[in-house]
Each structure stands twice: as structure tokens, then as C-alpha cells.
mmCIF file of C-alpha atoms in Angstrom:
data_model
loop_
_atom_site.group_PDB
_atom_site.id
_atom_site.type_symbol
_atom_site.label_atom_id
_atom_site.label_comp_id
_atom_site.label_asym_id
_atom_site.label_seq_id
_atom_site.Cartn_x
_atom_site.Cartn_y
_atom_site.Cartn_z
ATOM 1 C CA UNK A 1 0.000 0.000 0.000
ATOM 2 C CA UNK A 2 1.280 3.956 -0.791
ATOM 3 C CA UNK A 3 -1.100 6.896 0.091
ATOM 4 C CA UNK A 4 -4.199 4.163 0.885
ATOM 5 C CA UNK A 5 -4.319 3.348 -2.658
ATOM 6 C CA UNK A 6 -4.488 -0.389 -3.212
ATOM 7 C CA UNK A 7 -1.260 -2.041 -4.687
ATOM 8 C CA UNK A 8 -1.803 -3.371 -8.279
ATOM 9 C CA UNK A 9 -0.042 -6.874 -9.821
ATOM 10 C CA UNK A 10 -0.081 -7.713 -13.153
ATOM 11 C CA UNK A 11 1.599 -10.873 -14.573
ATOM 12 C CA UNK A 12 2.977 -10.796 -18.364
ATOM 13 C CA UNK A 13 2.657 -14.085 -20.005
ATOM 14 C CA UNK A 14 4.576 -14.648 -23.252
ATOM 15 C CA UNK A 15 3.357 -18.002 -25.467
ATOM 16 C CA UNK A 16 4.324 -19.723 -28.482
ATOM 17 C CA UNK A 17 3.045 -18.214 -31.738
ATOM 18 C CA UNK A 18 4.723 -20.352 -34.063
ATOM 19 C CA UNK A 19 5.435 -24.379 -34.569
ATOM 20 C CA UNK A 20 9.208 -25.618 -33.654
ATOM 21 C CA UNK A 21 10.358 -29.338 -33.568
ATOM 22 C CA UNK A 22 10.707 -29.434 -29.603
ATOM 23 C CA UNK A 23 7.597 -27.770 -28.971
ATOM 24 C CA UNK A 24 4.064 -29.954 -28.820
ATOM 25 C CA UNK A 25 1.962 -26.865 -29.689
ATOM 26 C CA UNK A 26 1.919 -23.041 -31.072
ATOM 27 C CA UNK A 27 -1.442 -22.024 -29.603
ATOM 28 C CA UNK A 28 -0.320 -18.452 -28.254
ATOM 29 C CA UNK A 29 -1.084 -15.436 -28.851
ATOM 30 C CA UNK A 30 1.572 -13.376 -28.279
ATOM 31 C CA UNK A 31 1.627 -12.137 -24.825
ATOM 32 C CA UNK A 32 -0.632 -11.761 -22.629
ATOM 33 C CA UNK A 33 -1.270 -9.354 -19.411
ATOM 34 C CA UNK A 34 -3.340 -10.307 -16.675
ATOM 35 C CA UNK A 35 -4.251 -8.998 -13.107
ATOM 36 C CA UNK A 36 -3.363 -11.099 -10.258
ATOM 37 C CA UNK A 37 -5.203 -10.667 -7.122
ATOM 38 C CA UNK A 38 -2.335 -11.439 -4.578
ATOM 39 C CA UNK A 39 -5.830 -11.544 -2.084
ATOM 40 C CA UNK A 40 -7.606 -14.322 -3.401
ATOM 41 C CA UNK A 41 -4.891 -15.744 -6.161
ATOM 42 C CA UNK A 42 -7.352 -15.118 -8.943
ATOM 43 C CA UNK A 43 -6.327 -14.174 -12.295
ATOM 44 C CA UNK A 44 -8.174 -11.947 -14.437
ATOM 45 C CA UNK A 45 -7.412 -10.609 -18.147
ATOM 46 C CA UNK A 46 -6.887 -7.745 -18.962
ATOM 47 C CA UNK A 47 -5.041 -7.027 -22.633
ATOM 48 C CA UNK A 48 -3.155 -9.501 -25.460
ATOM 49 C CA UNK A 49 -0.272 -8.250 -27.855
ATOM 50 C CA UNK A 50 0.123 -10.216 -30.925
ATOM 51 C CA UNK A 51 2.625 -8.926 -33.667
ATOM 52 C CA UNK A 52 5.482 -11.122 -31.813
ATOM 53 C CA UNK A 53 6.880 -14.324 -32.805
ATOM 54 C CA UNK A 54 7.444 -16.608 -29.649
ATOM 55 C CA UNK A 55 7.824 -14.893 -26.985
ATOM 56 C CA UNK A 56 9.570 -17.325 -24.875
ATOM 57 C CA UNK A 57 11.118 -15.030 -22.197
ATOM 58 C CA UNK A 58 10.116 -11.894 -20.399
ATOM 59 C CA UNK A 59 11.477 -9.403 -18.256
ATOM 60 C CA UNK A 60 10.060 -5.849 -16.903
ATOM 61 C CA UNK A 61 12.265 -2.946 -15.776
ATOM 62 C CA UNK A 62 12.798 -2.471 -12.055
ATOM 63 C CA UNK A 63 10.096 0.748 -12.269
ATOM 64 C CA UNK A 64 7.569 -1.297 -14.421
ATOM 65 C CA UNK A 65 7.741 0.850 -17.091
ATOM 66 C CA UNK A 66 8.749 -1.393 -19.980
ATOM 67 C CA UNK A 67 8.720 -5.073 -20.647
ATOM 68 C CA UNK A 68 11.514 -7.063 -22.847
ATOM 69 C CA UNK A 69 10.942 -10.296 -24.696
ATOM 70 C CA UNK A 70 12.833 -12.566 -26.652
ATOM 71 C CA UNK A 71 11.618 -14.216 -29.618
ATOM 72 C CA UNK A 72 13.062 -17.569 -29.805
ATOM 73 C CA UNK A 73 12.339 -18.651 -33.646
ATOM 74 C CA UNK A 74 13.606 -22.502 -34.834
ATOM 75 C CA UNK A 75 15.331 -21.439 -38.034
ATOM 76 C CA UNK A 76 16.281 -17.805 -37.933
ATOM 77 C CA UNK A 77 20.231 -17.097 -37.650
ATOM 78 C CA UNK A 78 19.041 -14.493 -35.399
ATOM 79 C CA UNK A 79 16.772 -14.014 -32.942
ATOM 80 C CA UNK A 80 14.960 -10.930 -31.637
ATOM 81 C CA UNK A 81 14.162 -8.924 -28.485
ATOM 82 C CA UNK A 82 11.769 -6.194 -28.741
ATOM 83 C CA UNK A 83 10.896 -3.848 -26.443
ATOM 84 C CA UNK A 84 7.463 -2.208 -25.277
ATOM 85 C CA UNK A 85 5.822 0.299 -23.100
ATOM 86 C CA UNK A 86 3.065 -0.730 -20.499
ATOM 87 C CA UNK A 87 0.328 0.854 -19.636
ATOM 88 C CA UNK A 88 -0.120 0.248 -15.787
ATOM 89 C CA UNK A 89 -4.305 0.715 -15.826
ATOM 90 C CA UNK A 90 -4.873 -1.464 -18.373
ATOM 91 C CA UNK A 91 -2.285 -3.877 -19.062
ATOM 92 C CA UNK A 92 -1.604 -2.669 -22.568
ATOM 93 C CA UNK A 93 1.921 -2.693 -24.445
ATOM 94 C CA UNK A 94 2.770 -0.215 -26.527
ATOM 95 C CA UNK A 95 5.708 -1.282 -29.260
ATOM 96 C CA UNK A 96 9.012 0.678 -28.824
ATOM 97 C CA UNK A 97 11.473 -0.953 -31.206
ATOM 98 C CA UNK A 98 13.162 -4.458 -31.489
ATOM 99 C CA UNK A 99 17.133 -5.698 -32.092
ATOM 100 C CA UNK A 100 18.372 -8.423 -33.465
ATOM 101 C CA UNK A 101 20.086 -10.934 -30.920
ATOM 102 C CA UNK A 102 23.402 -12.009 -33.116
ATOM 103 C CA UNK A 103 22.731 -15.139 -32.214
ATOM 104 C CA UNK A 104 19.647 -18.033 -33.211
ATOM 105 C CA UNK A 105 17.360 -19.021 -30.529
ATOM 106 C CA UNK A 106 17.084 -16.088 -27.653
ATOM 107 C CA UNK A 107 16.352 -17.400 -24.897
ATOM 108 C CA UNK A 108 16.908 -15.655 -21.722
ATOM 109 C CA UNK A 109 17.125 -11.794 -21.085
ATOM 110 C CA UNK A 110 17.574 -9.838 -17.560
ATOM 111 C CA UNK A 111 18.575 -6.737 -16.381
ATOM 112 C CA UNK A 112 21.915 -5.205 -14.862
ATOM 113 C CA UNK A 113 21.634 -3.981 -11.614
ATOM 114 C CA UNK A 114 21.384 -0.655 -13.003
ATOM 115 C CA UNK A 115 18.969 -1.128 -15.086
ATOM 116 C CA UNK A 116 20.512 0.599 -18.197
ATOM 117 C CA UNK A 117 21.700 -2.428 -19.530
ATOM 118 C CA UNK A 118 19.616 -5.438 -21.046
ATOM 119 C CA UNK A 119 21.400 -8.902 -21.026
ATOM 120 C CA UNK A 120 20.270 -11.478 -23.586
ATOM 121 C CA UNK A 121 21.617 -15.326 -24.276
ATOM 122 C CA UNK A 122 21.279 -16.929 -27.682
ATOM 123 C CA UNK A 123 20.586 -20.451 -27.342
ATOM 124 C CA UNK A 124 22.195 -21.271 -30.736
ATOM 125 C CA UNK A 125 20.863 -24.537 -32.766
ATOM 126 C CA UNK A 126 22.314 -25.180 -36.287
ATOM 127 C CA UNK A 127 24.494 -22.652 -38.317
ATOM 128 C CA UNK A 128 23.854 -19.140 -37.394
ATOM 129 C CA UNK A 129 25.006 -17.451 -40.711
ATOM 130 C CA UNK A 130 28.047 -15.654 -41.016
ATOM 131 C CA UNK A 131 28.279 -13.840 -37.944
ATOM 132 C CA UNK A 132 30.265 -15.671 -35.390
ATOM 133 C CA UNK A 133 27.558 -16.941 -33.080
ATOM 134 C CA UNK A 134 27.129 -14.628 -29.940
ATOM 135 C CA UNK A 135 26.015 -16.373 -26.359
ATOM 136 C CA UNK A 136 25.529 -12.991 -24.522
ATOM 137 C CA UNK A 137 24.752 -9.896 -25.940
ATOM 138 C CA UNK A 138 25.023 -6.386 -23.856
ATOM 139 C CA UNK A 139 21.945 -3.442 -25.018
ATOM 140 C CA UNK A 140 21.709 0.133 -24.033
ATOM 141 C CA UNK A 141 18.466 0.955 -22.472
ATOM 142 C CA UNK A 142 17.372 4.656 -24.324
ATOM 143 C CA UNK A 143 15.790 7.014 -22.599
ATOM 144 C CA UNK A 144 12.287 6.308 -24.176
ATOM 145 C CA UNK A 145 12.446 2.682 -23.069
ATOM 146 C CA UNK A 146 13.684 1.407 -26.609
ATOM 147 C CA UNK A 147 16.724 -0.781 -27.086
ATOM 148 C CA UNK A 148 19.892 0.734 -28.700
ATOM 149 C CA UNK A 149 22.448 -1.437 -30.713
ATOM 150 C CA UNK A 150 24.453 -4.210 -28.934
ATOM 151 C CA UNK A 151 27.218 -2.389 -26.889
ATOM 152 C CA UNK A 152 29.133 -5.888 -26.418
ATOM 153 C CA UNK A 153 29.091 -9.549 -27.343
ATOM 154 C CA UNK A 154 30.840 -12.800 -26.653
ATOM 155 C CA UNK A 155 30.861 -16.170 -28.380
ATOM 156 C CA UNK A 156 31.312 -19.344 -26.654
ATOM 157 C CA UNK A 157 33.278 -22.743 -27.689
ATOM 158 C CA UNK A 158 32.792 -26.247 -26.456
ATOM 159 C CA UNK A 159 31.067 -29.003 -25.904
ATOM 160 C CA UNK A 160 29.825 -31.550 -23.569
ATOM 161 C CA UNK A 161 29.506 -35.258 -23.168
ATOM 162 C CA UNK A 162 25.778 -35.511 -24.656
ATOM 163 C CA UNK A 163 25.709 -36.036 -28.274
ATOM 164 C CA UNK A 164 22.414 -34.909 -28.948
ATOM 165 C CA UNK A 165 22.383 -31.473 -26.393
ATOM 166 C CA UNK A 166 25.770 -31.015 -25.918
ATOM 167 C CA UNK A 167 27.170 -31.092 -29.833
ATOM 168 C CA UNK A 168 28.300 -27.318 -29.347
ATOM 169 C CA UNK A 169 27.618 -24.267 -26.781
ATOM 170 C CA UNK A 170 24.228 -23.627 -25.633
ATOM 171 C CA UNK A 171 23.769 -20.434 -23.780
ATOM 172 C CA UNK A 172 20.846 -20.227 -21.437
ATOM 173 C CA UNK A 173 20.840 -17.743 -19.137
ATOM 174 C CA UNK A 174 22.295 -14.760 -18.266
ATOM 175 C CA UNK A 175 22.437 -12.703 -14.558
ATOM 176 C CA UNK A 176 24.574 -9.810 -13.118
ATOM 177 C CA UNK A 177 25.909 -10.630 -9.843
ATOM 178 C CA UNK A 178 24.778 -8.245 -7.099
ATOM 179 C CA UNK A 179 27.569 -5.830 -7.136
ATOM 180 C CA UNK A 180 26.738 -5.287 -10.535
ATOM 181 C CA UNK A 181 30.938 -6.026 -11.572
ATOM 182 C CA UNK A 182 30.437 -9.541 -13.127
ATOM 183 C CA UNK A 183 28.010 -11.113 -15.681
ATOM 184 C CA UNK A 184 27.253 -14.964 -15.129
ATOM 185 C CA UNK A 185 26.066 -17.178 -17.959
ATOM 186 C CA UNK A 186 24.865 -21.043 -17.635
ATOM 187 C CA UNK A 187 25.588 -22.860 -20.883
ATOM 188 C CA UNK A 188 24.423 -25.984 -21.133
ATOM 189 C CA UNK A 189 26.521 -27.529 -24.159
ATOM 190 C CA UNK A 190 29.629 -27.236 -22.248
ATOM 191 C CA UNK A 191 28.291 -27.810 -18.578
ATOM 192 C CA UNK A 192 30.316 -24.511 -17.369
ATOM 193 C CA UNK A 193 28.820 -21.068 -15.655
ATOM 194 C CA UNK A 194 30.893 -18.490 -17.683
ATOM 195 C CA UNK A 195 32.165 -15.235 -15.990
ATOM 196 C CA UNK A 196 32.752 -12.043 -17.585
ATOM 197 C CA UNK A 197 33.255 -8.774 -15.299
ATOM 198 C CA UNK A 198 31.331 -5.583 -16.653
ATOM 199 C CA UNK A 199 31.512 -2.157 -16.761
ATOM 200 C CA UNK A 200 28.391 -0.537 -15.797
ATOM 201 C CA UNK A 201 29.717 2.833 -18.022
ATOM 202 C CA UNK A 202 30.116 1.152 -21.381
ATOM 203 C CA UNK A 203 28.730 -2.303 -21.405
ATOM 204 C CA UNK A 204 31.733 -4.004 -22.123
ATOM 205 C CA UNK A 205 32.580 -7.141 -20.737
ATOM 206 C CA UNK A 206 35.654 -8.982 -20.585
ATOM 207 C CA UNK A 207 37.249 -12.592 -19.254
ATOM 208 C CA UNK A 208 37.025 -12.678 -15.103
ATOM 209 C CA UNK A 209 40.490 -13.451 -13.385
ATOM 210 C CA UNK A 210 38.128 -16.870 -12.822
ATOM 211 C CA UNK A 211 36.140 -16.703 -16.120
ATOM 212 C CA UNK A 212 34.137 -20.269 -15.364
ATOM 213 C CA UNK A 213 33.310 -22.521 -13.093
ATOM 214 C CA UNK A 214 32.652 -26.583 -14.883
ATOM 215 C CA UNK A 215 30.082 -28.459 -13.396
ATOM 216 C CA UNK A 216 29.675 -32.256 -13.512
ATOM 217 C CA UNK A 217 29.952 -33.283 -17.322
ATOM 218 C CA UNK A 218 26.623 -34.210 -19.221
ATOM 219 C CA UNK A 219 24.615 -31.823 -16.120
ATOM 220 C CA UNK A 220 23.954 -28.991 -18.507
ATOM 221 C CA UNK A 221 23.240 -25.404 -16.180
ATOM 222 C CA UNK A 222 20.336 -24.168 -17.739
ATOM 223 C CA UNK A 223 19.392 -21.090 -15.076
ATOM 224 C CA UNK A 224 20.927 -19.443 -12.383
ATOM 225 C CA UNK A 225 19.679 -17.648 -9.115
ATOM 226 C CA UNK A 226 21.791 -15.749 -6.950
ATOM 227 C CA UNK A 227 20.852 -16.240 -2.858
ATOM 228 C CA UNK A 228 19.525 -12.227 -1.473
ATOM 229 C CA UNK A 229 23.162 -12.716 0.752
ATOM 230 C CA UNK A 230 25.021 -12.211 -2.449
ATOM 231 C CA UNK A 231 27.396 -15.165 -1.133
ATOM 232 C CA UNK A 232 25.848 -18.146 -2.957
ATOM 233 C CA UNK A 233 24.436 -18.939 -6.597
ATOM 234 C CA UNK A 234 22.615 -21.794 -7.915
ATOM 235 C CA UNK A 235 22.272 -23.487 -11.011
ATOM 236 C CA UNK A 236 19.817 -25.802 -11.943
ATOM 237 C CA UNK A 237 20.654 -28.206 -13.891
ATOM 238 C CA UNK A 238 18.902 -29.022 -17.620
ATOM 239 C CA UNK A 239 20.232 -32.473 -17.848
ATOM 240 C CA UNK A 240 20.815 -34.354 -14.837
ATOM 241 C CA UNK A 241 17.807 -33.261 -12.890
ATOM 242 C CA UNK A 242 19.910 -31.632 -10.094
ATOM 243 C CA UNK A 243 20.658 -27.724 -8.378
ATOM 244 C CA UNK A 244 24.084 -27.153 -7.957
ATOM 245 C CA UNK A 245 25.028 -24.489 -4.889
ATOM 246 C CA UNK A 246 27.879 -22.480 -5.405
ATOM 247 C CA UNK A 247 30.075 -19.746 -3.633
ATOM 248 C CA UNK A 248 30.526 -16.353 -4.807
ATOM 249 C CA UNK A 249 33.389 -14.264 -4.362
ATOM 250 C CA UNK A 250 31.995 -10.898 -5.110
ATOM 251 C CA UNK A 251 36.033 -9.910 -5.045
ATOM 252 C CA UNK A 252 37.504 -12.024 -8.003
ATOM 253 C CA UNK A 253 34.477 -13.859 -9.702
ATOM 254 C CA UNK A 254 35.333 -17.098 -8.545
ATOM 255 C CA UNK A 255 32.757 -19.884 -7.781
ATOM 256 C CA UNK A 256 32.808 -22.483 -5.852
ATOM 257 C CA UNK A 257 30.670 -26.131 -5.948
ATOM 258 C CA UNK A 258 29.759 -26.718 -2.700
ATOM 259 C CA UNK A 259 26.736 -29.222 -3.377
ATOM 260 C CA UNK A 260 24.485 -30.945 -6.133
ATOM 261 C CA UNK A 261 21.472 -32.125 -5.183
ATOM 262 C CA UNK A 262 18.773 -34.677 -7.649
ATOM 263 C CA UNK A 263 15.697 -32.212 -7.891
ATOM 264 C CA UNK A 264 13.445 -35.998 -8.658
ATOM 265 C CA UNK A 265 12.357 -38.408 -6.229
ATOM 266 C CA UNK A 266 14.677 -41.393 -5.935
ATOM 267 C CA UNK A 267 11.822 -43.847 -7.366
ATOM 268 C CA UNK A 268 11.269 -41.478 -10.487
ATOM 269 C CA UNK A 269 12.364 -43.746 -13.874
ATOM 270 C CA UNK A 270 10.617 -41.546 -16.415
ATOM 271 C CA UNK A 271 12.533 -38.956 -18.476
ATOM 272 C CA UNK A 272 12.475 -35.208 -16.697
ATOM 273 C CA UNK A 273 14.687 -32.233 -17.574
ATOM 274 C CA UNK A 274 14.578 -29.130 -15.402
ATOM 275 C CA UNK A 275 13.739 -25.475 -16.348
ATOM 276 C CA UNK A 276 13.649 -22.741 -14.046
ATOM 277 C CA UNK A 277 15.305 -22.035 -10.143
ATOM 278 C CA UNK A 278 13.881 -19.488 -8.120
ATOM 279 C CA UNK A 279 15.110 -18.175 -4.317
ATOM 280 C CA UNK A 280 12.740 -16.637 -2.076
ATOM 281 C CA UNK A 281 13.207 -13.230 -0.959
ATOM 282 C CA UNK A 282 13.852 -13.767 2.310
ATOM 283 C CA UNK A 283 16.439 -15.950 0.928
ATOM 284 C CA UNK A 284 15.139 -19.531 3.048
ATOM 285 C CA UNK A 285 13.661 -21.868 -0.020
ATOM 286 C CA UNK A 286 14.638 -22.613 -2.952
ATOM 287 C CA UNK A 287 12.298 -23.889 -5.907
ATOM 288 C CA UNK A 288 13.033 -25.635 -9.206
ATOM 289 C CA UNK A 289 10.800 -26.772 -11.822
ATOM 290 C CA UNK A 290 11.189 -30.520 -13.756
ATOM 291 C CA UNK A 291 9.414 -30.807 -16.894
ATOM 292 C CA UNK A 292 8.546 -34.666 -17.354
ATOM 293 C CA UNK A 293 7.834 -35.318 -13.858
ATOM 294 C CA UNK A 294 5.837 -32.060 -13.906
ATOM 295 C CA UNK A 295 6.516 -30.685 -10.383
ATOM 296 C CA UNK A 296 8.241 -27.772 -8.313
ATOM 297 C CA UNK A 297 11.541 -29.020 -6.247
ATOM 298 C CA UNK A 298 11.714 -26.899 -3.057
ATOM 299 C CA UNK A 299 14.836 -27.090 -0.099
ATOM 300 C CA UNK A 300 15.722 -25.302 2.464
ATOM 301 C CA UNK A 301 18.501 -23.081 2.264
ATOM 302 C CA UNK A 302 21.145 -22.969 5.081
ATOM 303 C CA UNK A 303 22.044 -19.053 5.413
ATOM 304 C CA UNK A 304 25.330 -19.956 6.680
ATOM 305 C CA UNK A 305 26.864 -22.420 4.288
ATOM 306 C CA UNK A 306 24.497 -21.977 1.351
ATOM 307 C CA UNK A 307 23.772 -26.144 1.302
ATOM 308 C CA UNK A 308 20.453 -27.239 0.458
ATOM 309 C CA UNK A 309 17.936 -29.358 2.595
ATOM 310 C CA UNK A 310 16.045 -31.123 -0.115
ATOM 311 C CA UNK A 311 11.926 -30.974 1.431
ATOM 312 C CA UNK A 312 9.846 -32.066 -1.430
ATOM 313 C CA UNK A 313 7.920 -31.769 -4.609
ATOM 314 C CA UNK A 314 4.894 -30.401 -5.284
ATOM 315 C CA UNK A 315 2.461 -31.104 -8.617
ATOM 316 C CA UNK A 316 2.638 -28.130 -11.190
ATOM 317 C CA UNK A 317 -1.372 -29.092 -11.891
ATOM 318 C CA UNK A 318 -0.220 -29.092 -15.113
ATOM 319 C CA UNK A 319 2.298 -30.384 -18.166
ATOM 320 C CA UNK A 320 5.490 -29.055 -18.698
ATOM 321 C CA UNK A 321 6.543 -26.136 -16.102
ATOM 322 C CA UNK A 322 8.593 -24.256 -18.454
ATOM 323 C CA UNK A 323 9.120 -21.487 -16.300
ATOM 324 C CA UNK A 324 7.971 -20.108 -12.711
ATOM 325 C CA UNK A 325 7.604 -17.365 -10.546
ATOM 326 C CA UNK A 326 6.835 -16.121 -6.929
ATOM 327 C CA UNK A 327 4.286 -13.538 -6.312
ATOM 328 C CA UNK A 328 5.544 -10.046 -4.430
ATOM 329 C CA UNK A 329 3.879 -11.060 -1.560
ATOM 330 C CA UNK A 330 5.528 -14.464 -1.628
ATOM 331 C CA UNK A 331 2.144 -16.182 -0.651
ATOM 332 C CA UNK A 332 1.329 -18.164 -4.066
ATOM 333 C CA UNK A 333 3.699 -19.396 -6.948
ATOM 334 C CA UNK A 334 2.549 -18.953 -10.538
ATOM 335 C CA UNK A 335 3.566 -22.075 -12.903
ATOM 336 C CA UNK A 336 3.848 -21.679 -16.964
ATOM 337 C CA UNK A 337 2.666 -25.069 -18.145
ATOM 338 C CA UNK A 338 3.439 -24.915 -21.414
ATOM 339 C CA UNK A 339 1.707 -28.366 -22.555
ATOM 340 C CA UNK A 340 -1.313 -28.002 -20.164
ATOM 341 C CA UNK A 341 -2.037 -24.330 -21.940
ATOM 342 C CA UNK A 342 -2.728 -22.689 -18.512
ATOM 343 C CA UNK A 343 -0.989 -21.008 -16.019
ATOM 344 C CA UNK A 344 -1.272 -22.296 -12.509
ATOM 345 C CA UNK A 345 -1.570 -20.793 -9.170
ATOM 346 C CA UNK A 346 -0.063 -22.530 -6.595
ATOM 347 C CA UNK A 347 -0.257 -21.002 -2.522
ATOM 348 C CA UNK A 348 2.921 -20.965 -0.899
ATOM 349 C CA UNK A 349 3.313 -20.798 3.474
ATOM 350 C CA UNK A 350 6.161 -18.702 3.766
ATOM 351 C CA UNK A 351 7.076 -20.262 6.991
ATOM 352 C CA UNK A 352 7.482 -23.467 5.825
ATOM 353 C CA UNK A 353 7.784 -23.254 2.416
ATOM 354 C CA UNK A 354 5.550 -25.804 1.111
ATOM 355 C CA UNK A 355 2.982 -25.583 -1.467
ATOM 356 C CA UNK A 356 -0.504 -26.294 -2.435
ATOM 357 C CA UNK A 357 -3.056 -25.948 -5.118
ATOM 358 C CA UNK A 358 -5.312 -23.214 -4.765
ATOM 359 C CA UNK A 359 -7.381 -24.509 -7.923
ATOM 360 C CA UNK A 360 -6.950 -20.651 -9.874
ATOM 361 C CA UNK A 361 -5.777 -20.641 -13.263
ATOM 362 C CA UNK A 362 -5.364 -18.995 -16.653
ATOM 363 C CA UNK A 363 -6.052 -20.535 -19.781
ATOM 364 C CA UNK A 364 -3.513 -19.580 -22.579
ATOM 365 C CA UNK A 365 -2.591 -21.535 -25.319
ATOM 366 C CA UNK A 366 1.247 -22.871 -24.810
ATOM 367 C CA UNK A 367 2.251 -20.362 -21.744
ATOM 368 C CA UNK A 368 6.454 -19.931 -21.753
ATOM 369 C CA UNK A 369 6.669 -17.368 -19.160
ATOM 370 C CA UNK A 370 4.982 -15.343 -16.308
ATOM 371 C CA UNK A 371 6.304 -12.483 -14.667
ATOM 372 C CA UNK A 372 5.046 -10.440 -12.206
ATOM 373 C CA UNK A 373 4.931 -6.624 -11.249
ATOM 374 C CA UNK A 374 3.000 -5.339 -8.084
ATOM 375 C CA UNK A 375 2.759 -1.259 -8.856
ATOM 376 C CA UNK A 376 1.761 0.867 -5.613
#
């Protein structure tokens, strides 16, 4: 609450537009904006934005002023990330302008800690043209909200023990660490977290004195999540079903494995493959999603060591939890099924971190991604 005036959520929604090999369905629309009711968990909608080619990935600036998506296209050499305005009252976007990602297959994009700078990693499957594939590329944020040419890029080389997922690099997220002086990216083709530090003034990015950390071969670090302390990140991992915690020294960009725990019950034999991680903000659970088994992973998180006390899993009430995220008020956890074609509303008891169904849910045709802005 500000001034007695209620506080206002929405949640963005992006959804696949188009058909790909690795996706069952295309039945989105574009994205989609919806008010969540962080009372009752109910979801109500408000505006959709078509125009945009699979919109797999979303992010909104720290003031909720614009919103960011990647287009993640099977056969382009490049991908795309355009930018929009949003209308708090109504949930409308307004296009600003789009850039192309030097790079096929966008599929993350986040913020620097500044917020001037928007961080995207390319994916990358099959030949890319003839630019030199880039895994992260560095853009300007312009003063109307619209995205200025790349500042800085980097390519990746590698590959992992998987034949089939690991034939070459395979970028898939990228996060500034809370100082704002390094750039992490989890690349799944060549099971490392690469480390570049950054300069806040320019963009530019350059090797860390430790510029990776490799994690067990054939894991594949898909996304990252860096604990509130700063002292600890974790990766969940694509392949091998597990969350790796790491320590983080702010000082020289070094990380260090400290644990890797299976995110599947011991009796699961079916195939699964992780997606998201999330921390809560008071920095005690952690969540992770596995698509397959279709359910949220949550442990506790020891403040002192970082380690993980593995509690449970929880159903998704749905098919394929692409992607996840918790609420502002941390009381309910909102699931992007992406073969179920709803979004789910899970409630979440803060004290003990476990979750339940609260039966609320969107209907959207393939959901990718929900993110959520509470505006006062």
C-alpha cells in the first residue's frame, strides 16, 4: 500500500506463436497481461499483444515501465528482443522498437543492476550465418524505453559429453551478480557457468580473473539464481535433474561447488529435464521446476553455508513447467505449463515453504513465461 491506494499486480505471459520441432503446440497469442489478485490468487485478463513471434522469455524494468521479450524462432540465424511500453491501468503494451540478438534461438534476457543495460543469451541450434555466433549480448536501455544497438558480445566454444544437447555451446541464461561487476552465464553444451566482469559505463565485458566454473559433465546449467546474501548462486541443472550451490566471491568472480542435489524423487524412472530455479526473498527456499515429472523441487537453504535441505515436490497441476515465478507477496507461486495451456496458481506458506493448489488458473494456449509486477 502507498497513500491508501491499493497495490496493483499484473503478470505478463509470453506463449508460443509459431510451430518448432521441440515444442508440442503453437497455440499463443503473443503475450498476454493479466491482473493477479495477490488476495484471493485469482487471475483476471486484462489485454493480449500479438505482432510477436514466440515470446519465450520476459522481463520488466525495475520501475515497471517497460517489458523485454525474446523471440526464440527454430530457423532464424538471429533471434529478436523487442521492447514495449506498459500501460499500468490497463495492461496494454505499446511497441518501442526491437534488435536483433546475433545469435539463433534467444532465450533468456535480464537486467543489470542498473537497469541501463539489457542482457540477452542466444541459445544457438544449427548454423547461425556468417556472424560468429554470440552467447551474450550487452543493449543500451534509451531514454524512451527502446533498445539501442548491442554495446558488447561474446561467443562461446565447447562441448559436452551428450551427443544430442551437448554437440556445441548452448547459452541459457544470463544474470549480473549483485555488485553489478560480473556477468554470469549457464551454458548448457559445455556444462560450465561463464564469468565475464562488466563495466556498468560502457557495457563491455571482458574474461574474469576466474572466467568459469565446470560443473559435472553431461549436467547442462540451464538457469541461475543468486541467494539475497550475495554469497551463494545456484544453477539448476537441464540435464541431470539436479541444483548445484555455489560460492561467490563478489572480489575475483570465482565460484565455488559446494553441493548438487537430484531435484526428482529417488523412485522417479521416467525422463524429466529441469527449467527454471527461483530463491525466495527472504532468501530460506529454494524452488526448481522438472518438466517430465511435472513438479516444483523446493529445499531449504542454510544461510550460513548456502547447502540445500532437499523438502519435497509439489504437482505443477499441469504439463510441462517451463518457467515459474513467486508472487511479491511471496504467498502463491505462478507455474507456466506450457503443454497443459494454462498457467497455474499454486499457494505458498512462507514459513514453511511448502505448497498447495489453490485450484486458480489462466487458460492460454502454450504459456512460456509469467512475470510479475505489483505497482503501488
Amino acid at each position: 500500500m502507498s497513500n491508501g491506494t491499493p497495490a496493483r499486480t499484473l503478470a505478463f505471459v509470453g506463449s508460443v506463436t509459431r510451430p518448432a520441432p521441440y515444442f508440442q503446440s503453437h497455440g499463443g497469442c503473443g503475450i498476454s497481461v493479466l491482473r493477479f489478485d495477490e488476495a484471493t490468487g485469482t487471475l483476471t485478463p486484462l489485454s493480449e499483444t500479438a505482432g510477436i513471434d514466440n515470446p519465450s522469455y520476459l522481463t520488466v524494468d525495475a520501475a515497471g515501465r517497460y517489458l523485454y521479450a525474446t523471440s526464440e524462432v527454430f530457423g532464424w540465424h538471429e533471434g529478436v528482443v523487442t521492447a514495449y511500453r506498459i500501460d499500468p491501468a490497463t495492461g496494454a503494451l505499446a511497441y518501442l522498437n526491437k534488435q536483433p540478438t546475433r545469435g539463433s534461438i534467444a532465450a533468456h534476457a535480464s537486467f543489470d543492476r542498473t537497469g541501463r543495460w539489457l542482457l540477452v543469451a542466444n541459445y544457438r541450434i544449427g548454423e547461425d550465418g556468417a556472424r560468429p555466433p554470440q552467447a551474450l549480448v550487452v543493449y543500451p536501455i534509451e531514454a524512451d524505453g527502446g533498445l539501442g544497438a548491442p554495446a558488447a558480445s561474446v561467443g562461446h566454444t565447447g562441448q559436452g559429453p551428450n551427443p544430442t544437447r551437448q554437440e556445441g555451446p548452448h547459452p541459457h541464461c544470463a544474470l549480473a551478480s549483485p555488485d553489478n561487476r560480473h556477468i554470469l552465464v549457464a551454458d548448457l553444451g559445455i556444462d560450465r557457468i561463464m564469468v565475464y566482469t562488466f563495466d556498468a559505463g560502457t557495457g563491455a565485458l571482458a574474461p574474469a580473473a576466474h572466467p568459469f566454473v565446470a560443473l559435472a559433465p553431461g549436467s547442462g546449467p540451464r538457469h541461475l539464481a543468486f541467494h539475497p546474501s550475495g554469497r551463494f548462486v545456484y544453477a539448476i541443472n537441464e540435464l541431470e535433474s539436479s541444483v548445484t550451490a555455489l560460492a561467490w566471491d563478489a572480489a575475483t568472480g570465482a565460484l565455488q561447488p559446494l553441493q548438487t542435489v537430484p531435484t526428482l524423487p529417488t523412485a522417479w524412472t521416467g525422463e524429466s529435464h529441469c527449467s527454471d530455479v527461483q530463491v525466495s526473498a527472504d532468501g530460506r527456499f529454494l524452488y526448481g521446476a522438472n518438466r517430465g515429472h511435472d513438479s516444483i523441487f523446493f529445499a531449504a537453504i542454510d544461510a550460513a553455508s548456502g547447502r540445500l535441505d532437499p523438502v519435497g515436490h509439489y504437482p505443477t497441476q499441469g504439463a510441462t513447467p517451463r518457467q515459474f515465478s513467486l508472487d511479491p507477496s511471496g504467498h502463491f507461486l505462478l507455474v507456466a505449463n506450457q503443454d497443459a495451456d494454462a498457467v497455474a496458481v499454486l499457494a505458498r506458506d512462507a514459513t514453511t515453504g511448502a505448497l498447495a493448489n489453490t485450484g486458480h488458473h489462466a487458460a492460454l494456449g502454450t504459456p512460456m513465461c509469467v512475470k510479475l509486477f505489483r505497482y503501488r
